[in-house]
XYZ file of N, CA and C in Angstrom:
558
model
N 0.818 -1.190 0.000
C 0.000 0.000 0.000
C 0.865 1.260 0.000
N 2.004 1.068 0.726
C 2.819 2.469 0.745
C 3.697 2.498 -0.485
N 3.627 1.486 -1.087
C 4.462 1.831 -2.241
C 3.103 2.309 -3.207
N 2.046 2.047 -3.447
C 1.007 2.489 -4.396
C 1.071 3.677 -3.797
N 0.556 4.703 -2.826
C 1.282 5.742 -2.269
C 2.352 6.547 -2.708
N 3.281 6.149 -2.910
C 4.494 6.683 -3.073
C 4.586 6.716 -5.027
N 4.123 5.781 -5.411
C 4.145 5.219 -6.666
C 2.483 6.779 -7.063
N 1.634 7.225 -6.459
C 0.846 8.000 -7.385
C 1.353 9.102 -6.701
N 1.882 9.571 -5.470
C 2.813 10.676 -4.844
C 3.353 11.545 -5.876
N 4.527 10.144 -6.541
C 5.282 10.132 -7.479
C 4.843 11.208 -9.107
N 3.568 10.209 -9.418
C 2.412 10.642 -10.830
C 2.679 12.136 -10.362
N 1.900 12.163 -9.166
C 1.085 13.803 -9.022
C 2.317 14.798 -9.115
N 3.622 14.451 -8.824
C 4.656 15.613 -8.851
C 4.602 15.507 -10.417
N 5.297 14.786 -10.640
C 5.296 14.649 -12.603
C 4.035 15.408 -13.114
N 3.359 15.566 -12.703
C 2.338 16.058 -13.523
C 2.135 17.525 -13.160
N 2.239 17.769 -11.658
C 2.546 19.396 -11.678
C 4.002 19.998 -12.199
N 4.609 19.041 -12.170
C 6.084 19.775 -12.936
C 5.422 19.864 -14.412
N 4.849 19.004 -15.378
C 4.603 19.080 -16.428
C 3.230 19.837 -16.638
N 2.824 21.264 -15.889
C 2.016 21.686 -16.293
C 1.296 22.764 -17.432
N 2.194 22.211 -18.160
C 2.038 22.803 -19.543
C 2.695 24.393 -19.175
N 4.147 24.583 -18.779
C 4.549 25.576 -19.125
C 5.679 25.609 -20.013
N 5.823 24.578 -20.356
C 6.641 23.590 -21.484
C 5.864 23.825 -22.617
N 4.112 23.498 -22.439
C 3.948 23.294 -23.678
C 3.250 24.809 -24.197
N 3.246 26.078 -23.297
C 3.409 27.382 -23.464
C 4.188 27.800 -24.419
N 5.443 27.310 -24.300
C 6.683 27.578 -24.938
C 6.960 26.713 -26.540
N 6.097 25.599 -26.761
C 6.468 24.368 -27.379
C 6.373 25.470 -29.031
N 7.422 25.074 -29.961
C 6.698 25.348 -31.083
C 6.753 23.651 -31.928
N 5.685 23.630 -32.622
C 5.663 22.668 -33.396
C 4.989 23.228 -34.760
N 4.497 22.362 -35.719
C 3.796 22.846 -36.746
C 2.191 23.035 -36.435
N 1.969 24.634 -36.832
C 0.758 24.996 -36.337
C 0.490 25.354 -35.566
N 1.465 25.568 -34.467
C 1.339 25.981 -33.061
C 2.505 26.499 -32.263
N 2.254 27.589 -31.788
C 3.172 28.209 -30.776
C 2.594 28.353 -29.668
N 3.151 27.612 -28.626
C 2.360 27.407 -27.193
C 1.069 27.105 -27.580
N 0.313 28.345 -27.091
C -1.026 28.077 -27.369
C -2.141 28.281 -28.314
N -1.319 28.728 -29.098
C -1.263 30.184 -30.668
C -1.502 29.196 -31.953
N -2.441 29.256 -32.658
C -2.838 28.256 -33.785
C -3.354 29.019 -35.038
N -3.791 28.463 -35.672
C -4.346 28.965 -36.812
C -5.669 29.965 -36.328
N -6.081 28.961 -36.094
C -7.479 29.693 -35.462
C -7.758 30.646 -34.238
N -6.723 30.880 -33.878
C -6.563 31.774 -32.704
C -6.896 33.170 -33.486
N -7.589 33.895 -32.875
C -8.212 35.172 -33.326
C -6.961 36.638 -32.340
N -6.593 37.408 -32.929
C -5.734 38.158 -32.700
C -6.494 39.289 -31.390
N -7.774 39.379 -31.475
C -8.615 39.819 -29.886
C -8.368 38.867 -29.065
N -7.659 37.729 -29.291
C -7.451 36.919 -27.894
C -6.056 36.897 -27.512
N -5.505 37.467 -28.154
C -3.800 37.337 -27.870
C -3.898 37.864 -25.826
N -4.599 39.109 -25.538
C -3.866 39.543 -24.545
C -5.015 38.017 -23.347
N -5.734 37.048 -24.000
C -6.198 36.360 -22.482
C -5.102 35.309 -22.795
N -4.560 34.625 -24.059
C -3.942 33.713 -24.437
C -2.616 33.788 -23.738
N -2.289 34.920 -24.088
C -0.626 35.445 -23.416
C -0.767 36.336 -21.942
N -1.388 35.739 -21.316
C -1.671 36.682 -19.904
C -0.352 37.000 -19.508
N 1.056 36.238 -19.114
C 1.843 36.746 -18.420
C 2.569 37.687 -19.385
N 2.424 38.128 -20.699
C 3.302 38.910 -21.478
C 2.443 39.877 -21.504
N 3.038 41.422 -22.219
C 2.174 42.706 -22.337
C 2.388 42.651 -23.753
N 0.905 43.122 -24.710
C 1.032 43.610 -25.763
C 0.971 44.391 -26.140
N 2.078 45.273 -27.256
C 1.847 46.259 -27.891
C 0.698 46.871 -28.254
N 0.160 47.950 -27.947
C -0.706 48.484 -28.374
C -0.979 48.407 -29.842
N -2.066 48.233 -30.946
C -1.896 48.036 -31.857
C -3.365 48.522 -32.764
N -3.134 48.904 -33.645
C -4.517 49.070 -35.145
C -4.828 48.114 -35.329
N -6.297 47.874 -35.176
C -6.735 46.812 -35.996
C -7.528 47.313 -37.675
N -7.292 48.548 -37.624
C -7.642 49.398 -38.987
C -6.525 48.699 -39.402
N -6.948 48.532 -40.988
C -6.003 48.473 -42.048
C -5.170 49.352 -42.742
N -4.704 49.662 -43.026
C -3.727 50.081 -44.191
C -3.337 49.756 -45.591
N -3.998 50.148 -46.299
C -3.288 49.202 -47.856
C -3.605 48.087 -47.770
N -4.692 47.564 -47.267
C -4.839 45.678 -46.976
C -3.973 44.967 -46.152
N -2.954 45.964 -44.952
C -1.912 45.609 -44.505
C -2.390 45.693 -43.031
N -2.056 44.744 -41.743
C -2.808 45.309 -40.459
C -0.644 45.541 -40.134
N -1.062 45.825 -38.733
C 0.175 46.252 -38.676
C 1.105 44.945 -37.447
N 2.131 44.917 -37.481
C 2.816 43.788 -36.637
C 2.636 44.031 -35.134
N 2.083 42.635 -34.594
C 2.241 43.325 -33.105
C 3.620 42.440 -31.767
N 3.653 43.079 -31.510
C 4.970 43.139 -30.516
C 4.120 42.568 -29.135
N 4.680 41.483 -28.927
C 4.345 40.803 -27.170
C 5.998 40.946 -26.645
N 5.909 41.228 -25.621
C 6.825 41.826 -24.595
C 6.939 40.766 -23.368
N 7.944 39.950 -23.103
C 7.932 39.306 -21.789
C 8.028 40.354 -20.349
N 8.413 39.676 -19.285
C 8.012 40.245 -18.206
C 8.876 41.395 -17.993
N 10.009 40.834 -18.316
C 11.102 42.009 -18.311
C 11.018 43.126 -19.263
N 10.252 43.101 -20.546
C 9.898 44.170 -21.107
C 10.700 44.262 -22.176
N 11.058 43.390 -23.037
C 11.656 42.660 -23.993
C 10.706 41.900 -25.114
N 10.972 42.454 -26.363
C 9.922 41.796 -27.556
C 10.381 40.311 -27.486
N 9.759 39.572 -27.418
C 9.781 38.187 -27.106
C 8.837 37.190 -28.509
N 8.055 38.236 -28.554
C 7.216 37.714 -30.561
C 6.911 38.442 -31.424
N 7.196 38.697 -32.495
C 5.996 39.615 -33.602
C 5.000 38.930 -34.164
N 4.001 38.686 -34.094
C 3.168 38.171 -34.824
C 2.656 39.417 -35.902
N 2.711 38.752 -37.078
C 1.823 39.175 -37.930
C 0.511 38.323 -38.409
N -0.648 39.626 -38.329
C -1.763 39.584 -38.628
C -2.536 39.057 -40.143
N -3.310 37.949 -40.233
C -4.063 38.111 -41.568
C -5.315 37.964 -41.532
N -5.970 38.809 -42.270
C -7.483 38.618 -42.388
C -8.177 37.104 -42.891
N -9.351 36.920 -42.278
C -9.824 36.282 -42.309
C -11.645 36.556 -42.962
N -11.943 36.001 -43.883
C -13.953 36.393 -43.813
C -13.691 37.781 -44.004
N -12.541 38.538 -43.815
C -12.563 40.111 -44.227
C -12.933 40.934 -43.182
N -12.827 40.375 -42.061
C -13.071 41.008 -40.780
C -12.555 40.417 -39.928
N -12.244 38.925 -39.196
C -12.024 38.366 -38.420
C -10.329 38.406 -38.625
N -9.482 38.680 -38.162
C -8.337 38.856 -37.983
C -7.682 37.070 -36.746
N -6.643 36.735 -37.649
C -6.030 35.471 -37.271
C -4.282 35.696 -37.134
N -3.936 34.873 -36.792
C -2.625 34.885 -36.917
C -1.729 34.146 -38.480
N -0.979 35.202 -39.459
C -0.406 34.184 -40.155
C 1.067 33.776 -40.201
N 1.730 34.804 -39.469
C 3.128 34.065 -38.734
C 3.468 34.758 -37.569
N 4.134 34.300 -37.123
C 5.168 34.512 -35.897
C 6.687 34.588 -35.991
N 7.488 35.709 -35.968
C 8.589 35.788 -35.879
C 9.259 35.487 -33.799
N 9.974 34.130 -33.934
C 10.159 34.327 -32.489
C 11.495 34.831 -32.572
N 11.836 35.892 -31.120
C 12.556 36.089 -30.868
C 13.208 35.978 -29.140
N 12.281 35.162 -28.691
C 12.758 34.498 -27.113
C 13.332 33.035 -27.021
N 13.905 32.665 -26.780
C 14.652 31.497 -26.197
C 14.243 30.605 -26.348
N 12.985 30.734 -25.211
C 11.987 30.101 -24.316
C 11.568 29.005 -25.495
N 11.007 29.615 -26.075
C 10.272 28.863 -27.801
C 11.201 28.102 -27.916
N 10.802 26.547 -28.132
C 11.790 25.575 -28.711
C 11.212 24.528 -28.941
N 11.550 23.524 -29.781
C 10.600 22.655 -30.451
C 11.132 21.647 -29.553
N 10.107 20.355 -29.752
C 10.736 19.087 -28.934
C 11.500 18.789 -28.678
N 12.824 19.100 -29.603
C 13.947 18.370 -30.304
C 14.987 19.234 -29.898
N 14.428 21.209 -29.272
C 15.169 21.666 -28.753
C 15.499 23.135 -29.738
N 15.325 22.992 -30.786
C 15.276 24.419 -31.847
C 14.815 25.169 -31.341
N 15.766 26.334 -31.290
C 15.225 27.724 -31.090
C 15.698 29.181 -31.443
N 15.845 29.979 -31.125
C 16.195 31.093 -31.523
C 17.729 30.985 -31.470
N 18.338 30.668 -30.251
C 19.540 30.597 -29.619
C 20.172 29.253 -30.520
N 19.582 28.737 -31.567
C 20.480 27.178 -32.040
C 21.259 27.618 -33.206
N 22.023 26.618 -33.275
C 22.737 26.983 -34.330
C 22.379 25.670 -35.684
N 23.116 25.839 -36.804
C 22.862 24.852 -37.710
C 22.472 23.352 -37.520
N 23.500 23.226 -37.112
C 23.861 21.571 -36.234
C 22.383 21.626 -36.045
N 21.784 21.740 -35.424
C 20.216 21.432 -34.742
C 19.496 21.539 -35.528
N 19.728 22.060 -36.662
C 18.577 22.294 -37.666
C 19.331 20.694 -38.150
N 19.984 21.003 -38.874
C 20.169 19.601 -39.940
C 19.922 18.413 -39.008
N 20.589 18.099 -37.848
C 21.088 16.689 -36.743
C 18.948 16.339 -36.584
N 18.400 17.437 -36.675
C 16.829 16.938 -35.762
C 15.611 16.979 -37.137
N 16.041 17.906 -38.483
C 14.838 18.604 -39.403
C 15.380 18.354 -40.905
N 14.658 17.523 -41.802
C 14.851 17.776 -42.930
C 14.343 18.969 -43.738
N 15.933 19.503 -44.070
C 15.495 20.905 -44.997
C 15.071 20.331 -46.427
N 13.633 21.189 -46.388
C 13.046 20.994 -47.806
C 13.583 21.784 -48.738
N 14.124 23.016 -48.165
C 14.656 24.549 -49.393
C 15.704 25.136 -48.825
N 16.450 25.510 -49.899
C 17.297 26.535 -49.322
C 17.600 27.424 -50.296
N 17.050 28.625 -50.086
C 16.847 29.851 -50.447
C 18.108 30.883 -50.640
N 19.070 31.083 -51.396
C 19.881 32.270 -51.161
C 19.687 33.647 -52.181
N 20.075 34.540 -50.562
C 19.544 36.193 -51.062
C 20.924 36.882 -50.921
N 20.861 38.232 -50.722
C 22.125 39.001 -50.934
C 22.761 38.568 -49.856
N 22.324 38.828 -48.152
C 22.867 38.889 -47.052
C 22.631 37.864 -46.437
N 21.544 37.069 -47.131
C 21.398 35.352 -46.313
C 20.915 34.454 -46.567
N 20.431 33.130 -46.683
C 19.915 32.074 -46.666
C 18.746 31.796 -45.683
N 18.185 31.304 -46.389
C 16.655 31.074 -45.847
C 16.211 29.783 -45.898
N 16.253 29.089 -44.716
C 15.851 27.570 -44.943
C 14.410 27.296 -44.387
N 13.311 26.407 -45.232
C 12.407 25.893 -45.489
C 12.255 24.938 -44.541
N 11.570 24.568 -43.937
C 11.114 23.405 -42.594
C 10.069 23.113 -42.350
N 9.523 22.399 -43.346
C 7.782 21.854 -43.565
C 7.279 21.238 -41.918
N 8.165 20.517 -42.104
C 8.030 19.390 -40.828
C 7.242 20.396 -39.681
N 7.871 21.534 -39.665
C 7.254 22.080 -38.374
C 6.802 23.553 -38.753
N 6.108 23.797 -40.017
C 5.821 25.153 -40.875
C 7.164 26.217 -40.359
N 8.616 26.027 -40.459
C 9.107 27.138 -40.175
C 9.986 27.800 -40.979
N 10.320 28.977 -41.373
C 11.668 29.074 -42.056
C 12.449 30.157 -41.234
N 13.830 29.827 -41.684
C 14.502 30.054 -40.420
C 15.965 31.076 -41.323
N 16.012 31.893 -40.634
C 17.366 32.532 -41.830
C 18.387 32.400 -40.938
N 20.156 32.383 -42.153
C 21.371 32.332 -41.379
C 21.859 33.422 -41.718
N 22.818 34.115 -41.640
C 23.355 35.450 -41.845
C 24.574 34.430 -42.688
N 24.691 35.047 -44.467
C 25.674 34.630 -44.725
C 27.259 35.233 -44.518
N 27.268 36.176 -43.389
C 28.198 36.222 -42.721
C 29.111 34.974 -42.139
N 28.397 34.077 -41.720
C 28.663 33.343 -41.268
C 29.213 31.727 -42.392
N 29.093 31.854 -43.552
C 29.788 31.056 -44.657
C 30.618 31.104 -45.232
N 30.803 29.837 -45.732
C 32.557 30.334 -46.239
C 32.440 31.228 -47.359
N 33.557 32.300 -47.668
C 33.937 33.277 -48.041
C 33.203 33.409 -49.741
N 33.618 31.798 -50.237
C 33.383 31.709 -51.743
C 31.658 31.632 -51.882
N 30.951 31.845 -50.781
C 29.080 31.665 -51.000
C 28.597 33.284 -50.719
N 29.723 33.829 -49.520
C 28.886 35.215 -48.903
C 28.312 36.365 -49.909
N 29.374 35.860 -51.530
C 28.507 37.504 -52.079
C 28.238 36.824 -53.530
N 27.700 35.693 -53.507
C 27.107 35.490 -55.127
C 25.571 35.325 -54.550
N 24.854 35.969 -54.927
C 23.100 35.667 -54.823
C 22.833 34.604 -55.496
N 23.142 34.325 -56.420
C 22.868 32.769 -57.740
C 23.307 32.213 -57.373
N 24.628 31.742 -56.538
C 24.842 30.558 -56.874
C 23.887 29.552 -55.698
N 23.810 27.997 -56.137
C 23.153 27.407 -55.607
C 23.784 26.561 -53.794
N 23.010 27.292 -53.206
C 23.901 26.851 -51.861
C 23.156 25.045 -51.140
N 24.282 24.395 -50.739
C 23.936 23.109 -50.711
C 23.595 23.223 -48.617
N 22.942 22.195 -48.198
C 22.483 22.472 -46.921
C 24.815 22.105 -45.483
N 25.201 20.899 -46.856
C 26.502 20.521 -45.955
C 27.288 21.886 -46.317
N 27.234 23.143 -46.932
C 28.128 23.995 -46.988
C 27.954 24.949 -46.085
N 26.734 24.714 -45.310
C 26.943 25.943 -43.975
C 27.125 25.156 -42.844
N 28.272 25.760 -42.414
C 28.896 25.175 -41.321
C 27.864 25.288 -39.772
N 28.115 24.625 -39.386
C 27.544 23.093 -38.078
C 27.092 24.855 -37.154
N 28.552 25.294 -37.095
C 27.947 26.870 -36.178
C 27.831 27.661 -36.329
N 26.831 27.877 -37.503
C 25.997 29.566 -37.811
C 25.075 29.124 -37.215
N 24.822 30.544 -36.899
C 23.742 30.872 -35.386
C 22.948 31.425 -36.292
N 21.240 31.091 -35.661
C 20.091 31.229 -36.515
C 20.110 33.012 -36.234
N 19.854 33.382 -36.918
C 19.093 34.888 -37.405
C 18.002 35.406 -36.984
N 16.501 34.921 -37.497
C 15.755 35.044 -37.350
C 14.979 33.659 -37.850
N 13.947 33.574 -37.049
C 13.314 32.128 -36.890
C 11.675 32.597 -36.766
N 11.042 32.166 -38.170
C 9.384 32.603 -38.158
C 8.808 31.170 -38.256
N 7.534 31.188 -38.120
C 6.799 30.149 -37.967
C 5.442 30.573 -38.493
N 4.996 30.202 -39.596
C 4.256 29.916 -40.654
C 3.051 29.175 -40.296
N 1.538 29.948 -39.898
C 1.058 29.013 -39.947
C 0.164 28.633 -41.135
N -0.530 27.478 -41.411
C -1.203 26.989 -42.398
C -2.646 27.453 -42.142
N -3.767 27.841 -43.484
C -4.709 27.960 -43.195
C -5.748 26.317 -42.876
N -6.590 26.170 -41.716
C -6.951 24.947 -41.643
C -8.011 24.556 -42.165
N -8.882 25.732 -42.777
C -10.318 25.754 -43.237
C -10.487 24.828 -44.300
């Protein structure tokens, strides 16, 4: 009996340690923490209670709404989400640029990773090269993720054409910027 005791004791800690502030943070495909397709952009400030959001227009511009800025506690942009219409009124989320830590996929990807983690955990579907960087494609989990071609060898940093292969960027370029794409589900 005291071990059945000790044995659901056991459960109940595991389960308040795992109370989804892990999965707050989780990105996967379609989802950031708690943030989905269908998440309506009037719910950001009950969704994200412990962060502050930027004040923001929900008037348009040019068919354009404008980016909004969530702020962690310390008062630090921590997401941009950008806005897309929906039905022509209902406003959704259609990406997320993260820029906190915290965000990291199962496997551990995040803002703070470097290459190695992309290739060792994600098959790249694309790789994109522009003047100042590369842009890699990541179906698996809707993301694309840029490297600063600062960070490549010398003979890739200033041709825009030529075709860059995923083994020619080295293991430790540090991600750039890391958005997350979501899909429409309708």
């Amino acid at each position: 009996m005291k071990l059945l005791s000790l044995f659901g004791s056991l459960l109940l800690v595991l389960l308040v340690s795992c109370d989804g502030s892990t999965s707050k943070t989780l990105i996967s495909k379609n989802q950031l923490g708690q943030l989905t397709p269908k998440t309506e952009i009037k719910d950001l400030k009950t969704i994200l209670e412990t962060d502050s959001i930027a004040d923001f227009d929900i008037e348009t511009r040019f068919g354009k709404t404008e980016e909004i800025e969530i702020f962690d506690s310390k008062g630090k942009v921590s997401l941009i989400v950008e806005p897309k219409f929906k039905n022509d009124t209902l406003l959704t989320i259609d990406e997320i640029q993260i820029l906190d830590s915290r965000y990291k996929t199962e496997e551990g990807l995040g803002i703070d990773s470097n290459f190695k983690a992309i290739y060792k955990n994600y098959k790249i579907d694309n790789i994109q090269n522009s003047i100042n960087s590369v842009i890699l494609n990541i179906n698996e989990i809707g993301a694309y993720i840029v490297i600063d071609k600062k960070h490549l060898p010398s003979e890739l940093r200033f041709d825009s054409e030529i075709k860059i292969e995923a083994n020619q960027i080295p293991d430790e370029a540090p991600i750039k910027y890391f958005w997350l794409k979501f899909k429409n589900l309708d």
